[in-house]
Short mmCIF file of C-alpha atoms and ligand atoms in Angstrom, two decimals:
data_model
loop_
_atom_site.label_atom_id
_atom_site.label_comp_id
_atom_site.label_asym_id
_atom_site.label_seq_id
_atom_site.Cartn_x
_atom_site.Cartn_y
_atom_site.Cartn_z
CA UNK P 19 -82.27 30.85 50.90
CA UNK P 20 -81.25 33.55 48.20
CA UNK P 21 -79.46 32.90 45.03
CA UNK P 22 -77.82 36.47 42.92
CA UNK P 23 -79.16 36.11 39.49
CA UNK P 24 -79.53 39.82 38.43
CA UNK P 25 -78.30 42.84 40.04
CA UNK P 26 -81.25 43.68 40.60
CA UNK P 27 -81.98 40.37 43.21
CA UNK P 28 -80.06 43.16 45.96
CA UNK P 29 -81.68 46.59 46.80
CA UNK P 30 -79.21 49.88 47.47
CA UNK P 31 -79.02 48.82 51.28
CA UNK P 32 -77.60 45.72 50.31
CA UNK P 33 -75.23 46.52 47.88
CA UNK P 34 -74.03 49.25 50.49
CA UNK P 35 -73.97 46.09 53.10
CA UNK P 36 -71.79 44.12 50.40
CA UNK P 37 -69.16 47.61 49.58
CA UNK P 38 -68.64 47.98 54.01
CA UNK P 39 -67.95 44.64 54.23
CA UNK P 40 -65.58 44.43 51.51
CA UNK P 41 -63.61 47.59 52.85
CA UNK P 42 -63.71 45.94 56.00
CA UNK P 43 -61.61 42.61 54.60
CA UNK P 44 -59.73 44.98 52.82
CA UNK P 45 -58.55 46.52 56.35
CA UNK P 46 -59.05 43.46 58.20
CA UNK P 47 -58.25 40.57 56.05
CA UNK P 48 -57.46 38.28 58.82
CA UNK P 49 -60.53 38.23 60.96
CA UNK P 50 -62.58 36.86 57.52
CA UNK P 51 -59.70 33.89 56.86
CA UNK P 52 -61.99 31.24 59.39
CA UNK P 53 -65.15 32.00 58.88
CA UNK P 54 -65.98 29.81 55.75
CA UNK P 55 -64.14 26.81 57.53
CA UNK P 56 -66.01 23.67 56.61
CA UNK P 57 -68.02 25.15 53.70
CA UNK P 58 -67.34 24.59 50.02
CA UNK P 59 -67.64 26.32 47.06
CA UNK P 60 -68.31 24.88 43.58
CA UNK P 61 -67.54 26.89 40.28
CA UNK P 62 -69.40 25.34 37.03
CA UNK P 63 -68.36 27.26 34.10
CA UNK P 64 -69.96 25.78 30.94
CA UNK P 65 -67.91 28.96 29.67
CA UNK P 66 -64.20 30.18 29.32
CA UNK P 67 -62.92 32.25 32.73
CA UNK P 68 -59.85 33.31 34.18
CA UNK P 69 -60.82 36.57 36.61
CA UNK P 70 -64.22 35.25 37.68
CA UNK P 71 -63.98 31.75 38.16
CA UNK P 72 -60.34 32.30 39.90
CA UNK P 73 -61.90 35.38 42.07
CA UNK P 74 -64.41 32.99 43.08
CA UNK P 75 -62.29 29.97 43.91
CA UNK P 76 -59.75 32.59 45.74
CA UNK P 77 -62.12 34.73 47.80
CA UNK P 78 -63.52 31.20 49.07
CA UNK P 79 -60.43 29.62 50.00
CA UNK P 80 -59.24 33.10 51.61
CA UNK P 81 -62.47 32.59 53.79
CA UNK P 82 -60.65 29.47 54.87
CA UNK P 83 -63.49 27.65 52.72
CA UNK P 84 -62.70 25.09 50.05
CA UNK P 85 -63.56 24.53 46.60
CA UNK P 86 -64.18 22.36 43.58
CA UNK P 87 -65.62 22.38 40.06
CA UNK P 88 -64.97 22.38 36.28
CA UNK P 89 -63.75 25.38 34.10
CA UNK P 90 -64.84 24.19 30.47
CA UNK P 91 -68.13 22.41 29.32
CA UNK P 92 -66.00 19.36 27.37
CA UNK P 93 -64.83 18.21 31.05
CA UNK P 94 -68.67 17.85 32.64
CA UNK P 95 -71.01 15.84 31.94
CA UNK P 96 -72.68 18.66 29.24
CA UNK P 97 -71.38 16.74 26.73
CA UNK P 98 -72.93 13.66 27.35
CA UNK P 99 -76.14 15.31 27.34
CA UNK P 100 -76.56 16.39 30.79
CA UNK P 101 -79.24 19.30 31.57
CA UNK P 102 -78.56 22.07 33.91
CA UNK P 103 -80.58 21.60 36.10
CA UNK P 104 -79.45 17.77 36.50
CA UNK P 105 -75.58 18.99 36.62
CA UNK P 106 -76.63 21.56 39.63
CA UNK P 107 -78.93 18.55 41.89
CA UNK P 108 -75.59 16.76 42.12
CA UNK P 109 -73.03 19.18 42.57
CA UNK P 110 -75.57 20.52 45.56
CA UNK P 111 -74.86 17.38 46.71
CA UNK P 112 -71.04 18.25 47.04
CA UNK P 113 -71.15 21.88 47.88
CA UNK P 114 -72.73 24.27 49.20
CA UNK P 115 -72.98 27.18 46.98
CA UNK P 116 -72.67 27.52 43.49
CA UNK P 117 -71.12 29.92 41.08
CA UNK P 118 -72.09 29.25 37.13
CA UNK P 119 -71.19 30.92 33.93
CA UNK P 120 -72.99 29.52 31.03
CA UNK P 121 -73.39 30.83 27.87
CA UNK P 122 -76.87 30.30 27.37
CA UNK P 123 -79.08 33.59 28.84
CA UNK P 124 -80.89 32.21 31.89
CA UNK P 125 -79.49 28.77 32.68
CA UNK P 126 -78.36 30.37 36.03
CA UNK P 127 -82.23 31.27 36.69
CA UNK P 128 -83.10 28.29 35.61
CA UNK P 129 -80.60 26.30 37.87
CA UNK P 130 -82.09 28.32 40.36
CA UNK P 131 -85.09 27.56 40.45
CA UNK P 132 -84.08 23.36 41.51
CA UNK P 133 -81.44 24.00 43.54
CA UNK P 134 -81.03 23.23 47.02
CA UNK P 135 -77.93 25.83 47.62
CA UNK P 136 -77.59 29.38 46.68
CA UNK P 137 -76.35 29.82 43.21
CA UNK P 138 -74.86 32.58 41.54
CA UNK P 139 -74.80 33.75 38.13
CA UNK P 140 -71.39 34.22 37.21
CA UNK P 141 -72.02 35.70 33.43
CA UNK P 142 -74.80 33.84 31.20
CA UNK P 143 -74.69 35.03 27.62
CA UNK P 144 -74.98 38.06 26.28
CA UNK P 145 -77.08 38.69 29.06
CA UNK P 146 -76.09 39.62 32.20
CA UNK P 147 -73.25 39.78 34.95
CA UNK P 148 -73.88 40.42 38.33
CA UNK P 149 -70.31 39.95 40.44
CA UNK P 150 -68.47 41.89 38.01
CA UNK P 151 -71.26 44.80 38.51
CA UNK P 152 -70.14 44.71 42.51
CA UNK P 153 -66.74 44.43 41.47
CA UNK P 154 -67.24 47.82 39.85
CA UNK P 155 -69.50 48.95 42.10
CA UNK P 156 -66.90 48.74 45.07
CA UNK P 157 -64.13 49.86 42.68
CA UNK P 158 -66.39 53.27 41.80
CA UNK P 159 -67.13 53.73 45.17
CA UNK P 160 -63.35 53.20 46.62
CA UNK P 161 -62.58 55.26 43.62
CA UNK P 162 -64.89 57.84 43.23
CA UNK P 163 -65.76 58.02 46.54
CA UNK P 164 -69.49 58.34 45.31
CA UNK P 165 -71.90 56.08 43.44
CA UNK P 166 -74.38 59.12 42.41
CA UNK P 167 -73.92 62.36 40.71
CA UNK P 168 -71.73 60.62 37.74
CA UNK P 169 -71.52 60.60 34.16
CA UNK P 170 -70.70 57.23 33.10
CA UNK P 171 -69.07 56.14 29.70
CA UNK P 172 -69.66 53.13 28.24
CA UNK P 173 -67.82 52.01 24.95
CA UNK P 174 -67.59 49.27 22.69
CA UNK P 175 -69.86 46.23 22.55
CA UNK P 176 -72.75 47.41 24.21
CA UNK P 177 -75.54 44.70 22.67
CA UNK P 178 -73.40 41.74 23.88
CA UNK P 179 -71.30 43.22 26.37
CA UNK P 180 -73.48 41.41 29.37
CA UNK P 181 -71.27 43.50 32.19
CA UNK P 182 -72.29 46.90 30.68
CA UNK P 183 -76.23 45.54 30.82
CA UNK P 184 -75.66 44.68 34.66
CA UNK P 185 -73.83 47.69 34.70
CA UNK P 186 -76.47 50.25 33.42
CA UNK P 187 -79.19 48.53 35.87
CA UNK P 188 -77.14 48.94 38.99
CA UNK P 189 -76.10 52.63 37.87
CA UNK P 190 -79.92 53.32 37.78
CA UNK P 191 -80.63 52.87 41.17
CA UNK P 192 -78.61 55.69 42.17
CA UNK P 193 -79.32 59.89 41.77
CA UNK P 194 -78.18 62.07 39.07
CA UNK P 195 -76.73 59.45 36.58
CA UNK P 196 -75.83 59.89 33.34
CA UNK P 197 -74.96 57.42 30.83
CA UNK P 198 -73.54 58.52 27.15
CA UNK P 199 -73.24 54.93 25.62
CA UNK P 200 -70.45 55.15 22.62
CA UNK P 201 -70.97 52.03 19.89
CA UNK P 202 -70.62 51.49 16.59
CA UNK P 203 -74.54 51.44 15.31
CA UNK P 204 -74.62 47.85 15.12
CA UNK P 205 -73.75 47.07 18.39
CA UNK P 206 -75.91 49.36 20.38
CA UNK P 207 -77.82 48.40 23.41
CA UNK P 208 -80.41 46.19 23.48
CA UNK P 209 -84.01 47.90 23.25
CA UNK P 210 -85.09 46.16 26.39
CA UNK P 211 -82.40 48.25 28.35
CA UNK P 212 -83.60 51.59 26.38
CA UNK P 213 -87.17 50.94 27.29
CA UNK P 214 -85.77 50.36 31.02
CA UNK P 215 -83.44 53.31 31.08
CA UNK P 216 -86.42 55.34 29.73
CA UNK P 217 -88.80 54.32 33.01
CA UNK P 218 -86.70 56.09 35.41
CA UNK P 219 -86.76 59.62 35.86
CA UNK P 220 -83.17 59.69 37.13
CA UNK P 221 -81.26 58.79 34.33
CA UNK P 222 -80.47 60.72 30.95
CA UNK P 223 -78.66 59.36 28.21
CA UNK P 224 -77.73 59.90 24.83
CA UNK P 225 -76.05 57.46 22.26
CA UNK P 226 -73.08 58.71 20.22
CA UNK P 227 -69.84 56.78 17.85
CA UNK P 228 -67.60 59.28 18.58
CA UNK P 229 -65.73 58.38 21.77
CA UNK P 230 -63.19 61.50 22.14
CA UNK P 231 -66.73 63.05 22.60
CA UNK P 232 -67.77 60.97 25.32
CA UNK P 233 -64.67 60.96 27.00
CA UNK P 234 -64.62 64.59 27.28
CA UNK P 235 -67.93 64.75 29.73
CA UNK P 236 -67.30 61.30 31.73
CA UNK P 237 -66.56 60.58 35.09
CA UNK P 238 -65.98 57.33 34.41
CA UNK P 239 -65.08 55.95 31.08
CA UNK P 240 -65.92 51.71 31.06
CA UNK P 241 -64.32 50.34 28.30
CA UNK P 242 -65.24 46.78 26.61
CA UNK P 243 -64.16 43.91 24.36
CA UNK P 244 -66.01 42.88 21.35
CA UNK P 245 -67.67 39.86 22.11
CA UNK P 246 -66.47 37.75 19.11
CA UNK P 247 -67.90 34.42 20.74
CA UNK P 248 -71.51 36.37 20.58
CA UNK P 249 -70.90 36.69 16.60
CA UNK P 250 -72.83 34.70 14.09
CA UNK P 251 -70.52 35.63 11.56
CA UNK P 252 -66.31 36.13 11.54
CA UNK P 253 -66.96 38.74 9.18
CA UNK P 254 -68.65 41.17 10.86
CA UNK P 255 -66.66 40.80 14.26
CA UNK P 256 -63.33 41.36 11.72
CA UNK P 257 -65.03 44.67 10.45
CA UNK P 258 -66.10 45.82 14.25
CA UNK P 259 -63.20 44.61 16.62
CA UNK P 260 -61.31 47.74 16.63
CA UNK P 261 -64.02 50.27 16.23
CA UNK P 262 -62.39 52.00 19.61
CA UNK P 263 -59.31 52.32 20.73
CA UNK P 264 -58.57 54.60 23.88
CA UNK P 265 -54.32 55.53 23.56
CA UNK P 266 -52.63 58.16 25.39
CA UNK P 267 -53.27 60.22 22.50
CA UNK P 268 -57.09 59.68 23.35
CA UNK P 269 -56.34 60.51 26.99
CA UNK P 270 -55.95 63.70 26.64
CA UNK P 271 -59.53 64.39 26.16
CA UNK P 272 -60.38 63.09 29.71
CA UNK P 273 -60.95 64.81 32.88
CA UNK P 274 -57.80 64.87 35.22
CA UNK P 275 -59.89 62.77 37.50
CA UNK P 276 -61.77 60.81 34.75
CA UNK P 277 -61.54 57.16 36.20
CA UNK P 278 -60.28 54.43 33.19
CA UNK P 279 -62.51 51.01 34.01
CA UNK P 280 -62.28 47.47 31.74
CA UNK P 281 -63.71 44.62 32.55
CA UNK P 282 -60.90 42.57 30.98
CA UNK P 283 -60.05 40.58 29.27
CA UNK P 284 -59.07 43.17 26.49
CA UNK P 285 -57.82 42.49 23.13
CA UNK P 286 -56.98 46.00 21.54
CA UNK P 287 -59.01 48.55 23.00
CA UNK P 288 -56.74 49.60 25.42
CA UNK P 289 -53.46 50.68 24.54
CA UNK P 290 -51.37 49.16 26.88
CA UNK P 291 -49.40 52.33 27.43
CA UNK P 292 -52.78 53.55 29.17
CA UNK P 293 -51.80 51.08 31.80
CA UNK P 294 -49.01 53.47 33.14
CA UNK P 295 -52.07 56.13 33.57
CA UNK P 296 -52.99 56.80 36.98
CA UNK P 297 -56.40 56.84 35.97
CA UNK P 298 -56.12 53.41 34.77
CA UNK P 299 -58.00 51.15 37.24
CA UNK P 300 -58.62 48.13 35.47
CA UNK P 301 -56.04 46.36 37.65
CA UNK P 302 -58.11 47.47 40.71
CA UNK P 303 -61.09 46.18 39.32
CA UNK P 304 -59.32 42.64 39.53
CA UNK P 305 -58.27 42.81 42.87
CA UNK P 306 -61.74 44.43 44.25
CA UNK P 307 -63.62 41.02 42.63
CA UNK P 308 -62.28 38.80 44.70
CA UNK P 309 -62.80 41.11 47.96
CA UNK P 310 -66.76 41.47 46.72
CA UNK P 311 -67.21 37.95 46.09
CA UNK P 312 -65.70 37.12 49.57
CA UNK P 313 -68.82 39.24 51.38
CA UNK P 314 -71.07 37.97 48.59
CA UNK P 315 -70.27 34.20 49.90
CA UNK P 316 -70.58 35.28 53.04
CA UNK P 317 -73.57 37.22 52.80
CA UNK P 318 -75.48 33.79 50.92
CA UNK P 319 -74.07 31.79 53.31
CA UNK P 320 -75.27 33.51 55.96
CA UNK P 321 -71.89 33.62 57.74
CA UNK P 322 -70.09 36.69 59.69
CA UNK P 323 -67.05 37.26 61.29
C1 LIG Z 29 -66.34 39.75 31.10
C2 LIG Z 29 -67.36 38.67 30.83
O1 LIG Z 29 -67.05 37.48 30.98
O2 LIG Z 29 -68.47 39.05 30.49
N1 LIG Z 29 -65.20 39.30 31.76
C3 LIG Z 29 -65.21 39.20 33.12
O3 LIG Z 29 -65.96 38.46 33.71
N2 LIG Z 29 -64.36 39.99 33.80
C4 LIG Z 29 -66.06 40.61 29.94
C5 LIG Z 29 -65.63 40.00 28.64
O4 LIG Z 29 -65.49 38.77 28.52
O5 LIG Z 29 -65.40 40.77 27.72
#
């Protein structure tokens, strides 16, 4: 039995296995809406959601599979005092596999590590992200038409910004990447993921605050929210929240075929007159999560058309 903790749990052939079959629902969605029939799905999110927990829950029940599950800590048993691991024993019990977002870093792991059904780390912390690294992964690839030979962008909270840290570990697997990571000094990346980035011989990088520079040179720019929930004080977040803001002013310093990538949710670091911007693919992000997830499911569940 597997689980998807990190992005690095899958090697290149798989995530290549995960991006064909997602292109083929994409082309064929109706041959994939049986083949969960009879399995369920359980999403515990100890942590607020609405495009991963709903991906989830829709990608199952489009593989004619059902689901269940809580979408805030206050309505499980966490607040009676409940451990993880306790919390996934039962819902095994009543599924089987499990998404979880938590915000504590490793609870997924952890959860892991007892648990009778595959589970899936659906964000945990500051940490890292997994899904929403496919979901970019297939939306780079449908995009780009590449996943090597790229300069990458990546702007905004980069210490707590736990899809950029899933992000940077997939990229790395892959030739001729570059990564210029734009951040106010204070919210640079984590020295863990320098001392990583600095192990492989593919990847060069340099850090800059200046994002009209970065913009200039990228492929890809991947735009991200400060994490205000990561903050220990309101202060600081109020000083950093809207250290970068990409408007169609801003635009003009990318590449005709510079791809515009989010995450979401944003707050204000996307003008929302970017949105009209062909190179805006945020939106396509959104709908390629739910296509992933579906051949992730599948692919854990051992299941194929
Ligand atoms: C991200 C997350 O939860 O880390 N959202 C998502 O899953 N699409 C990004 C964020 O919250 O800023």
């Amino acid at each position: 039995m597997r689980h998807l903790i990190d992005i690095t749990d899958l090697s290149v052939d798989e995530i290549a296995e995960l991006i064909r079959t997602s292109n083929d629902i994409i082309a064929n969605r109706k041959a994939y809406s049986e083949v969960c029939r009879g399995r369920k799905l359980a999403t515990l999110f100890f942590e607020p959601s609405t495009r991963t927990r709903l991906s989830f829950e829709a990608a199952m029940l489009e593989l004619g599979g059902g689901v269940l599950g809580f979408s805030s800590a206050d309505s499980s048993s966490a607040t009676k005092g409940e451990s993880v691991i306790d919390t996934v024993r039962t819902v095994a019990c009543y599924s089987d596999i499990i998404a979880m977002r938590h915000p504590k870093e490793g609870a997924p792991l952890l959860a892991s590590l007892k648990s009778p059904v595959p589970v899936i780390n659906a964000g945990d912390g500051g940490h890292s992200h997994p899904t929403q690294t496919l979901t970019d992964l297939l939306t780079i690839q449908r995009e780009k038409g590449r996943l090597d030979n790229m300069t990458v962008a990546l702007c905004g909270d980069l210490k707590f910004g736990r899809t950029v840290h899933s992000l940077i570990a997939a990229m790395s697997f892959y030739e001729n990447i570059k990564f210029i990571l734009i951040s106010p000094d204070e919210l640079k990346i984590p020295d863990y993921i320098r001392e990583d980035m600095k192990r492989k011989r593919n990847i060069e990088w340099r850090e800059t605050d200046k994002l009209e520079e970065g913009l200039a040179e990228a492929d890809i720019l991947y735009m991200t929210r400060v994490q205000r929930e990561r903050f220990f004080n309101e202060a600081d977040y109020m000083r950093l929240k809207d250290s970068f803001i990409l408007d169609t002013d801003k635009m003009r310093y990318a590449k005709p075929d510079t791809i515009i990538m989010h995450p979401l949710p944003r707050v204000n670091e996307i003008s929302v007159k970017v949105d009209d911007d062909p190179r805006a693919c945020y939106f396509k992000q959104v709908e390629n999560g739910k296509f992933i997830r579906m051949a992730l499911i599948m692919s854990l569940l051992e299941v194929s058309k």
